[in-house]
Coordinates of N, CA and C in Angstrom, one line a residue:
M15 N -24.8 -18.8 -39.0 CA -25.7 -19.3 -38.0 C -25.5 -20.9 -37.9
R16 N -25.5 -21.5 -39.1 CA -25.3 -23.0 -39.1 C -24.0 -23.4 -38.5
A17 N -22.9 -22.6 -38.8 CA -21.6 -22.9 -38.3 C -21.6 -22.8 -36.8
A18 N -22.3 -21.7 -36.3 CA -22.3 -21.5 -34.8 C -23.1 -22.7 -34.1
F19 N -24.1 -23.1 -34.8 CA -24.9 -24.3 -34.2 C -24.0 -25.5 -34.2
V20 N -23.3 -25.8 -35.3 CA -22.5 -27.0 -35.3 C -21.4 -26.9 -34.3
L21 N -20.7 -25.8 -34.2 CA -19.7 -25.6 -33.1 C -20.3 -25.8 -31.7
G22 N -21.4 -25.2 -31.5 CA -22.0 -25.4 -30.2 C -22.4 -26.8 -29.9
F23 N -22.9 -27.5 -30.9 CA -23.3 -28.9 -30.7 C -22.1 -29.8 -30.4
L24 N -21.0 -29.5 -31.2 CA -19.7 -30.3 -31.0 C -19.2 -30.0 -29.6
A25 N -19.2 -28.7 -29.1 CA -18.8 -28.4 -27.8 C -19.6 -29.1 -26.7
F26 N -20.9 -29.2 -27.0 CA -21.8 -29.9 -26.0 C -21.4 -31.3 -25.9
L27 N -21.2 -32.0 -27.1 CA -20.8 -33.4 -27.1 C -19.5 -33.6 -26.4
A28 N -18.6 -32.7 -26.6 CA -17.3 -32.8 -26.0 C -17.4 -32.8 -24.4
L29 N -18.3 -31.8 -24.0 CA -18.5 -31.7 -22.5 C -19.2 -33.0 -22.0
V30 N -20.1 -33.5 -22.7 CA -20.8 -34.7 -22.3 C -19.8 -35.9 -22.1
V31 N -19.0 -36.1 -23.2 CA -18.0 -37.1 -23.1 C -17.0 -36.9 -22.0
F32 N -16.6 -35.7 -21.8 CA -15.7 -35.4 -20.7 C -16.4 -35.7 -19.3
A33 N -17.6 -35.3 -19.2 CA -18.3 -35.6 -17.9 C -18.5 -37.0 -17.6
H34 N -18.7 -37.8 -18.7 CA -19.1 -39.2 -18.5 C -17.9 -40.2 -18.8
A35 N -16.7 -39.6 -19.0 CA -15.5 -40.4 -19.4 C -15.2 -41.5 -18.4
P36 N -15.2 -41.2 -17.1 CA -14.8 -42.3 -16.2 C -15.8 -43.5 -16.3
L37 N -17.1 -43.2 -16.5 CA -18.1 -44.3 -16.6 C -18.0 -45.0 -18.0
L38 N -17.7 -44.2 -19.0 CA -17.6 -44.8 -20.4 C -16.4 -45.8 -20.5
G39 N -15.4 -45.6 -19.7 CA -14.3 -46.5 -19.7 C -14.4 -47.7 -18.7
A40 N -15.5 -47.8 -18.0 CA -15.7 -48.8 -17.0 C -16.4 -50.0 -17.6
G41 N -16.1 -51.2 -17.0 CA -16.9 -52.4 -17.4 C -18.2 -52.5 -16.6
L42 N -18.9 -53.6 -16.8 CA -20.1 -53.8 -16.1 C -19.7 -54.2 -14.6
F43 N -20.6 -53.8 -13.7 CA -20.4 -54.1 -12.3 C -21.0 -55.5 -12.0
A44 N -20.6 -56.0 -10.8 CA -21.1 -57.3 -10.4 C -22.6 -57.3 -10.3
W45 N -23.2 -56.1 -9.8 CA -24.6 -56.1 -9.7 C -25.3 -55.9 -11.0
D46 N -24.6 -55.4 -12.1 CA -25.1 -55.4 -13.4 C -25.4 -56.8 -13.9
Y47 N -24.4 -57.7 -13.7 CA -24.6 -59.1 -14.1 C -25.7 -59.7 -13.3
A48 N -25.9 -59.4 -12.1 CA -27.0 -59.9 -11.2 C -28.3 -59.4 -11.8
E49 N -28.3 -58.2 -12.3 CA -29.6 -57.6 -12.9 C -29.9 -58.4 -14.2
L50 N -28.9 -58.7 -15.0 CA -29.1 -59.3 -16.2 C -29.6 -60.8 -16.1
F51 N -29.1 -61.5 -15.1 CA -29.4 -62.9 -14.9 C -30.3 -63.1 -13.8
G52 N -30.8 -62.1 -13.1 CA -31.7 -62.2 -12.0 C -33.2 -62.2 -12.5
E53 N -34.0 -61.4 -11.8 CA -35.4 -61.2 -12.1 C -35.6 -60.7 -13.5
R54 N -36.7 -61.0 -14.1 CA -36.9 -60.5 -15.5 C -37.5 -59.1 -15.4
S55 N -36.6 -58.2 -15.1 CA -37.0 -56.8 -15.1 C -36.9 -56.2 -16.5
L56 N -37.3 -55.0 -16.6 CA -37.3 -54.3 -17.9 C -35.8 -54.2 -18.4
A57 N -34.9 -53.9 -17.5 CA -33.5 -53.8 -17.9 C -33.0 -55.1 -18.5
S58 N -33.3 -56.2 -17.7 CA -32.8 -57.5 -18.2 C -33.4 -58.0 -19.5
L59 N -34.7 -57.7 -19.7 CA -35.4 -58.1 -20.9 C -34.8 -57.3 -22.1
W60 N -34.7 -56.0 -21.9 CA -34.1 -55.2 -23.0 C -32.7 -55.7 -23.3
S61 N -31.9 -55.9 -22.3 CA -30.5 -56.3 -22.5 C -30.4 -57.7 -23.2
T62 N -31.3 -58.6 -22.8 CA -31.3 -59.9 -23.4 C -31.7 -59.9 -24.8
L63 N -32.7 -59.1 -25.1 CA -33.3 -59.1 -26.5 C -32.5 -58.2 -27.4
V64 N -31.9 -57.1 -26.9 CA -31.3 -56.1 -27.8 C -29.8 -56.0 -27.6
S65 N -29.4 -55.6 -26.3 CA -28.0 -55.3 -26.1 C -27.1 -56.4 -26.3
V66 N -27.4 -57.6 -25.7 CA -26.5 -58.8 -25.9 C -26.3 -59.2 -27.3
P67 N -27.4 -59.3 -28.1 CA -27.2 -59.6 -29.5 C -26.4 -58.6 -30.3
L68 N -26.6 -57.3 -29.9 CA -25.9 -56.3 -30.7 C -24.4 -56.1 -30.2
F69 N -24.2 -56.1 -28.9 CA -22.9 -55.8 -28.4 C -22.1 -57.0 -27.9
G70 N -22.8 -58.1 -27.6 CA -22.2 -59.1 -26.9 C -22.1 -58.8 -25.4
L71 N -21.9 -59.8 -24.6 CA -21.8 -59.7 -23.1 C -20.3 -59.6 -22.7
P72 N -19.9 -58.4 -22.2 CA -18.5 -58.3 -21.9 C -18.1 -59.1 -20.6
A73 N -16.9 -59.6 -20.7 CA -16.4 -60.4 -19.5 C -16.2 -59.5 -18.3
P74 N -16.3 -60.0 -17.1 CA -16.1 -59.2 -15.9 C -14.7 -58.4 -16.0
G75 N -14.7 -57.1 -15.8 CA -13.5 -56.3 -15.9 C -13.2 -55.8 -17.3
A76 N -13.9 -56.4 -18.3 CA -13.6 -55.9 -19.7 C -14.4 -54.6 -20.0
N77 N -13.9 -53.9 -20.9 CA -14.6 -52.6 -21.3 C -16.0 -52.9 -21.8
A78 N -16.9 -52.0 -21.4 CA -18.3 -52.2 -21.8 C -18.8 -50.9 -22.4
L79 N -18.0 -50.3 -23.4 CA -18.2 -49.0 -23.9 C -19.6 -49.0 -24.6
A80 N -19.9 -50.0 -25.4 CA -21.2 -50.0 -26.1 C -22.4 -49.9 -25.1
W81 N -22.3 -50.7 -24.1 CA -23.4 -50.7 -23.0 C -23.5 -49.3 -22.4
R82 N -22.3 -48.7 -22.1 CA -22.3 -47.4 -21.5 C -22.9 -46.3 -22.4
L83 N -22.5 -46.4 -23.7 CA -23.1 -45.4 -24.7 C -24.6 -45.6 -24.8
E84 N -25.1 -46.8 -24.7 CA -26.5 -47.0 -24.7 C -27.2 -46.3 -23.6
S85 N -26.7 -46.4 -22.4 CA -27.2 -45.7 -21.3 C -27.1 -44.2 -21.4
L86 N -26.0 -43.7 -22.0 CA -25.8 -42.3 -22.2 C -26.8 -41.8 -23.2
L87 N -27.1 -42.5 -24.3 CA -28.0 -42.1 -25.3 C -29.4 -42.0 -24.7
L88 N -29.7 -42.9 -23.8 CA -31.0 -42.8 -23.1 C -31.1 -41.6 -22.2
L89 N -30.0 -41.2 -21.6 CA -30.0 -40.0 -20.8 C -30.2 -38.7 -21.7
L90 N -29.5 -38.7 -22.9 CA -29.7 -37.6 -23.8 C -31.1 -37.5 -24.3
A91 N -31.7 -38.7 -24.6 CA -33.1 -38.7 -25.0 C -34.0 -38.1 -23.9
L92 N -33.7 -38.4 -22.7 CA -34.4 -37.9 -21.6 C -34.3 -36.4 -21.5
A93 N -33.1 -35.9 -21.7 CA -32.9 -34.4 -21.7 C -33.7 -33.8 -22.9
A94 N -33.7 -34.4 -24.0 CA -34.5 -33.8 -25.1 C -36.0 -33.8 -24.8
A95 N -36.5 -34.9 -24.2 CA -37.9 -34.9 -23.8 C -38.2 -33.9 -22.7
A96 N -37.3 -33.7 -21.8 CA -37.5 -32.6 -20.8 C -37.6 -31.2 -21.5
R97 N -36.8 -31.0 -22.5 CA -36.9 -29.8 -23.3 C -38.3 -29.6 -23.8
L98 N -38.9 -30.6 -24.4 CA -40.2 -30.5 -25.0 C -41.2 -30.2 -24.0
V99 N -41.1 -30.8 -22.8 CA -42.1 -30.5 -21.7 C -41.9 -29.0 -21.3
L100 N -40.7 -28.6 -21.0 CA -40.5 -27.2 -20.5 C -41.0 -26.2 -21.5
V101 N -40.8 -26.4 -22.8 CA -41.4 -25.4 -23.8 C -42.9 -25.3 -23.6
R102 N -43.5 -26.4 -23.4 CA -45.0 -26.4 -23.3 C -45.4 -25.7 -21.9
V103 N -44.6 -26.0 -20.9 CA -45.0 -25.5 -19.6 C -44.7 -24.0 -19.5
L104 N -43.6 -23.5 -20.1 CA -43.2 -22.1 -19.9 C -43.9 -21.2 -20.9
E105 N -44.3 -21.7 -22.1 CA -44.8 -20.8 -23.2 C -46.0 -20.0 -22.7
P106 N -47.0 -20.5 -22.0 CA -48.1 -19.7 -21.6 C -47.7 -18.6 -20.7
W107 N -46.6 -18.7 -20.0 CA -46.2 -17.7 -19.0 C -45.2 -16.7 -19.5
I108 N -44.3 -17.1 -20.4 CA -43.2 -16.1 -20.8 C -43.1 -16.0 -22.3
G109 N -43.9 -16.7 -23.1 CA -43.9 -16.6 -24.5 C -43.0 -17.7 -25.1
L110 N -43.2 -17.8 -26.5 CA -42.6 -19.0 -27.1 C -41.1 -18.9 -27.2
Q111 N -40.5 -17.8 -27.6 CA -39.0 -17.8 -27.8 C -38.3 -17.9 -26.5
P112 N -38.7 -17.1 -25.4 CA -38.0 -17.3 -24.1 C -38.2 -18.7 -23.6
A113 N -39.3 -19.3 -23.8 CA -39.6 -20.7 -23.3 C -38.6 -21.6 -24.0
R114 N -38.5 -21.5 -25.3 CA -37.5 -22.4 -26.1 C -36.1 -22.2 -25.6
A115 N -35.7 -20.9 -25.3 CA -34.3 -20.7 -24.9 C -34.1 -21.3 -23.5
A116 N -35.0 -21.1 -22.6 CA -34.9 -21.6 -21.2 C -34.9 -23.2 -21.3
A117 N -35.8 -23.8 -22.1 CA -35.8 -25.2 -22.2 C -34.6 -25.8 -22.7
L118 N -34.0 -25.1 -23.7 CA -32.7 -25.6 -24.3 C -31.6 -25.6 -23.3
V119 N -31.5 -24.5 -22.5 CA -30.5 -24.5 -21.5 C -30.6 -25.6 -20.5
A120 N -31.9 -25.9 -20.1 CA -32.1 -26.9 -19.1 C -31.7 -28.3 -19.7
A121 N -32.1 -28.5 -21.0 CA -31.7 -29.8 -21.7 C -30.2 -30.0 -21.8
I122 N -29.5 -28.9 -22.0 CA -28.0 -29.0 -22.1 C -27.4 -29.3 -20.7
L123 N -27.9 -28.7 -19.7 CA -27.4 -28.8 -18.4 C -27.7 -30.2 -17.8
L124 N -28.8 -30.8 -18.1 CA -29.2 -32.0 -17.5 C -28.2 -33.1 -17.6
P125 N -27.7 -33.5 -18.8 CA -26.6 -34.6 -18.9 C -25.3 -34.1 -18.3
L126 N -25.1 -32.8 -18.1 CA -23.8 -32.4 -17.5 C -23.9 -32.2 -16.0
H127 N -25.0 -32.5 -15.4 CA -25.1 -32.4 -14.0 C -24.2 -33.5 -13.3
P128 N -23.6 -33.1 -12.2 CA -22.7 -34.1 -11.5 C -23.4 -35.4 -11.2
A129 N -24.7 -35.4 -11.0 CA -25.4 -36.7 -10.6 C -25.8 -37.5 -11.9
A130 N -25.6 -36.9 -13.1 CA -26.1 -37.6 -14.3 C -25.3 -38.9 -14.5
P131 N -24.0 -39.0 -14.4 CA -23.3 -40.3 -14.6 C -23.8 -41.4 -13.6
V132 N -24.1 -40.9 -12.4 CA -24.6 -41.9 -11.4 C -26.0 -42.4 -11.8
A133 N -26.8 -41.6 -12.4 CA -28.1 -42.0 -12.7 C -28.2 -43.1 -13.8
C134 N -27.2 -43.1 -14.6 CA -27.1 -44.1 -15.7 C -26.0 -45.1 -15.5
A135 N -25.4 -45.2 -14.3 CA -24.3 -46.1 -14.1 C -24.6 -47.5 -14.0
E136 N -25.8 -47.9 -13.5 CA -26.2 -49.3 -13.3 C -27.3 -49.7 -14.2
L137 N -27.3 -50.9 -14.6 CA -28.4 -51.5 -15.4 C -29.7 -51.5 -14.6
A138 N -29.6 -51.7 -13.3 CA -30.8 -51.7 -12.5 C -31.5 -50.4 -12.5
G139 N -30.8 -49.3 -12.9 CA -31.5 -48.0 -13.0 C -32.2 -47.7 -14.3
L140 N -32.0 -48.6 -15.3 CA -32.5 -48.3 -16.6 C -34.1 -48.3 -16.6
P141 N -34.8 -49.1 -15.8 CA -36.2 -49.0 -15.8 C -36.7 -47.6 -15.4
E142 N -36.1 -47.0 -14.4 CA -36.5 -45.7 -14.0 C -36.2 -44.7 -15.1
L143 N -35.0 -44.8 -15.7 CA -34.7 -43.8 -16.8 C -35.7 -44.0 -17.9
F144 N -36.0 -45.2 -18.3 CA -36.9 -45.4 -19.4 C -38.3 -45.0 -19.1
A145 N -38.8 -45.2 -17.8 CA -40.1 -44.8 -17.4 C -40.1 -43.3 -17.4
L146 N -39.1 -42.6 -16.9 CA -39.0 -41.2 -16.9 C -39.1 -40.6 -18.3
L147 N -38.4 -41.2 -19.2 CA -38.4 -40.8 -20.6 C -39.9 -40.9 -21.2
L148 N -40.5 -42.0 -21.0 CA -41.9 -42.2 -21.5 C -42.8 -41.2 -20.8
A149 N -42.6 -41.0 -19.5 CA -43.5 -40.1 -18.8 C -43.3 -38.6 -19.2
L150 N -42.1 -38.2 -19.5 CA -41.9 -36.9 -20.1 C -42.5 -36.7 -21.4
L151 N -42.3 -37.8 -22.3 CA -42.9 -37.7 -23.6 C -44.5 -37.6 -23.5
A152 N -45.0 -38.4 -22.5 CA -46.5 -38.4 -22.3 C -46.9 -37.0 -21.9
T153 N -46.1 -36.3 -21.0 CA -46.4 -35.0 -20.5 C -46.4 -34.0 -21.7
A154 N -45.4 -34.1 -22.5 CA -45.3 -33.2 -23.7 C -46.5 -33.4 -24.6
L155 N -46.8 -34.6 -24.9 CA -48.0 -34.9 -25.7 C -49.3 -34.4 -25.1
F156 N -49.4 -34.6 -23.8 CA -50.6 -34.1 -23.1 C -50.8 -32.6 -23.2
L157 N -49.7 -31.9 -22.9 CA -49.8 -30.4 -23.0 C -50.0 -30.0 -24.4
R158 N -49.4 -30.6 -25.4 CA -49.6 -30.2 -26.8 C -51.1 -30.4 -27.1
G159 N -51.6 -31.6 -26.7 CA -53.0 -31.9 -27.1 C -54.0 -31.0 -26.4
R160 N -53.7 -30.7 -25.2 CA -54.7 -29.8 -24.5 C -54.5 -28.3 -24.9
Q161 N -53.3 -27.9 -25.2 CA -53.1 -26.5 -25.6 C -53.6 -26.2 -27.0
T162 N -53.5 -27.3 -27.9 CA -54.0 -27.1 -29.3 C -55.3 -27.8 -29.5
E163 N -55.9 -28.3 -28.4 CA -57.2 -29.0 -28.5 C -57.2 -30.1 -29.6
N164 N -56.2 -30.9 -29.5 CA -56.0 -32.1 -30.3 C -56.1 -33.3 -29.5
D165 N -57.3 -34.0 -29.6 CA -57.5 -35.2 -28.8 C -56.6 -36.3 -29.1
A166 N -56.1 -36.4 -30.3 CA -55.2 -37.5 -30.6 C -53.9 -37.5 -29.8
F167 N -53.3 -36.3 -29.6 CA -52.2 -36.2 -28.7 C -52.5 -36.5 -27.3
T168 N -53.6 -36.1 -26.8 CA -54.0 -36.3 -25.4 C -54.2 -37.8 -25.2
S169 N -54.8 -38.5 -26.2 CA -55.0 -40.0 -26.0 C -53.7 -40.7 -26.1
A170 N -52.8 -40.2 -27.0 CA -51.5 -40.9 -27.1 C -50.7 -40.7 -25.8
S171 N -50.9 -39.6 -25.1 CA -50.2 -39.3 -23.8 C -50.6 -40.3 -22.8
L172 N -51.9 -40.6 -22.8 CA -52.4 -41.6 -21.8 C -51.8 -43.0 -22.0
V173 N -51.7 -43.4 -23.3 CA -51.1 -44.7 -23.6 C -49.6 -44.7 -23.1
L174 N -48.9 -43.6 -23.4 CA -47.5 -43.6 -23.0 C -47.3 -43.6 -21.5
L175 N -48.2 -42.9 -20.8 CA -48.2 -42.9 -19.3 C -48.4 -44.3 -18.7
V176 N -49.3 -45.0 -19.4 CA -49.6 -46.4 -18.9 C -48.4 -47.3 -19.1
L177 N -47.7 -47.1 -20.2 CA -46.5 -47.9 -20.5 C -45.4 -47.5 -19.5
A178 N -45.3 -46.2 -19.2 CA -44.3 -45.7 -18.3 C -44.5 -46.3 -16.9
S179 N -45.8 -46.3 -16.5 CA -46.1 -46.9 -15.2 C -45.8 -48.3 -15.1
A180 N -45.9 -49.0 -16.2 CA -45.6 -50.5 -16.2 C -44.1 -50.7 -16.1
A181 N -43.3 -49.7 -16.6 CA -41.9 -49.8 -16.5 C -41.4 -49.5 -15.1
S182 N -42.0 -48.5 -14.4 CA -41.5 -48.2 -13.1 C -42.6 -47.3 -12.4
A183 N -42.7 -47.5 -11.1 CA -43.6 -46.7 -10.3 C -43.3 -45.3 -10.3
V184 N -42.1 -44.9 -10.7 CA -41.8 -43.5 -10.7 C -42.7 -42.7 -11.6
A185 N -43.2 -43.3 -12.6 CA -44.1 -42.6 -13.6 C -45.4 -42.2 -12.9
L186 N -45.8 -42.9 -11.8 CA -47.1 -42.5 -11.2 C -47.1 -41.1 -10.7
L187 N -45.9 -40.6 -10.4 CA -45.9 -39.2 -9.9 C -46.4 -38.2 -11.0
F188 N -46.2 -38.6 -12.3 CA -46.6 -37.7 -13.3 C -48.1 -37.7 -13.5
S189 N -48.8 -38.7 -13.0 CA -50.3 -38.7 -13.1 C -50.9 -37.5 -12.3
A190 N -50.4 -37.3 -11.1 CA -50.8 -36.2 -10.3 C -50.3 -34.9 -10.9
G191 N -49.1 -34.9 -11.5 CA -48.6 -33.7 -12.0 C -49.3 -33.1 -13.2
L192 N -49.9 -34.0 -14.0 CA -50.7 -33.6 -15.2 C -51.9 -32.7 -14.8
A193 N -52.5 -33.0 -13.7 CA -53.7 -32.2 -13.3 C -53.2 -30.8 -12.9
S194 N -52.0 -30.7 -12.3 CA -51.5 -29.4 -12.0 C -51.1 -28.6 -13.2
L195 N -50.6 -29.3 -14.2 CA -50.2 -28.6 -15.5 C -51.4 -28.2 -16.2
E196 N -52.5 -29.0 -16.2 CA -53.7 -28.7 -16.8 C -54.3 -27.3 -16.3
Y197 N -54.2 -27.2 -15.0 CA -54.7 -26.0 -14.3 C -53.8 -24.8 -14.6
A198 N -52.4 -25.0 -14.6 CA -51.5 -23.9 -14.7 C -51.1 -23.4 -16.1
C199 N -51.2 -24.4 -17.1 CA -50.6 -24.1 -18.4 C -51.5 -24.3 -19.6
V200 N -52.8 -24.6 -19.3 CA -53.7 -24.8 -20.5 C -54.8 -23.7 -20.4
R201 N -54.8 -22.9 -21.4 CA -55.8 -21.8 -21.6 C -56.0 -21.0 -20.2
R202 N -54.9 -20.4 -19.9 CA -54.9 -19.6 -18.6 C -55.9 -18.5 -18.5
H203 N -56.5 -18.1 -19.7 CA -57.4 -17.0 -19.7 C -58.8 -17.4 -19.1
R204 N -59.0 -18.7 -19.0 CA -60.4 -19.1 -18.6 C -60.5 -18.8 -17.1
K205 N -61.8 -18.9 -16.6 CA -62.1 -18.6 -15.2 C -61.5 -19.8 -14.4
R206 N -61.2 -19.4 -13.1 CA -60.5 -20.4 -12.3 C -61.4 -21.6 -12.0
A207 N -62.7 -21.4 -11.9 CA -63.6 -22.5 -11.6 C -63.5 -23.5 -12.7
L208 N -63.5 -23.0 -14.0 CA -63.5 -23.9 -15.1 C -62.1 -24.7 -15.2
R209 N -61.0 -24.0 -14.9 CA -59.7 -24.6 -14.9 C -59.6 -25.7 -13.8
L210 N -60.2 -25.4 -12.6 CA -60.2 -26.4 -11.6 C -61.0 -27.6 -12.0
R211 N -62.1 -27.4 -12.7 CA -62.9 -28.5 -13.1 C -62.2 -29.4 -14.1
T212 N -61.5 -28.8 -15.1 CA -60.8 -29.6 -16.1 C -59.6 -30.3 -15.4
A213 N -59.0 -29.6 -14.4 CA -57.9 -30.2 -13.7 C -58.3 -31.5 -12.9
A214 N -59.5 -31.4 -12.3 CA -60.1 -32.5 -11.6 C -60.4 -33.6 -12.5
T215 N -60.9 -33.3 -13.7 CA -61.2 -34.3 -14.7 C -59.9 -35.0 -15.2
T216 N -58.8 -34.3 -15.3 CA -57.5 -34.8 -15.7 C -57.0 -35.8 -14.6
A217 N -57.2 -35.4 -13.4 CA -56.7 -36.2 -12.3 C -57.5 -37.5 -12.3
L218 N -58.8 -37.5 -12.6 CA -59.6 -38.7 -12.6 C -59.2 -39.7 -13.7
V219 N -59.0 -39.1 -14.9 CA -58.7 -39.9 -16.1 C -57.3 -40.4 -16.0
F220 N -56.3 -39.6 -15.7 CA -54.9 -40.0 -15.7 C -54.4 -40.6 -14.4
G221 N -55.2 -40.4 -13.3 CA -54.8 -40.9 -12.0 C -55.1 -42.4 -11.9

């Protein structure tokens, strides 16, 4: 079983490298430098404080492998967070093991999607990716907290969602989504009126 897991993981990494190979071999684009030295966005702050000290700033046209790997790791983290969310969303409907299997397949396919390299190709897109990662983690914590009646996880999800919203407005979409997930995936055995009430409360608190 362990050997099969290792082989599967190595095959997945090989596919990811193959899918992102053209981008991994590219340097920074002109608009990437504009992002770094322009407005103080999340991407420029992160790059100034972390990426430049760690990797150095590549000259125009020079290889920027470390920077590209950084973006790719963020994409893989996003896929892992999506898996956590899908397990929580699907478990009440199809059971734990099928939910885990379906979520794993989705997480594997996400970084292999043809649009995935485009999503992490530019530094200007990092705020959206980072916000999406935080929002997915917030959603996973919210569902875990509500499904297990653990207020600590629910409170932590609110903090993460606020941070995600500060990074990018794309996270605001998750505020409305949490109310729908509260209704559809949290204690489905309850009466509809009670689920609607808790969903409305979620919309007020997280909206």
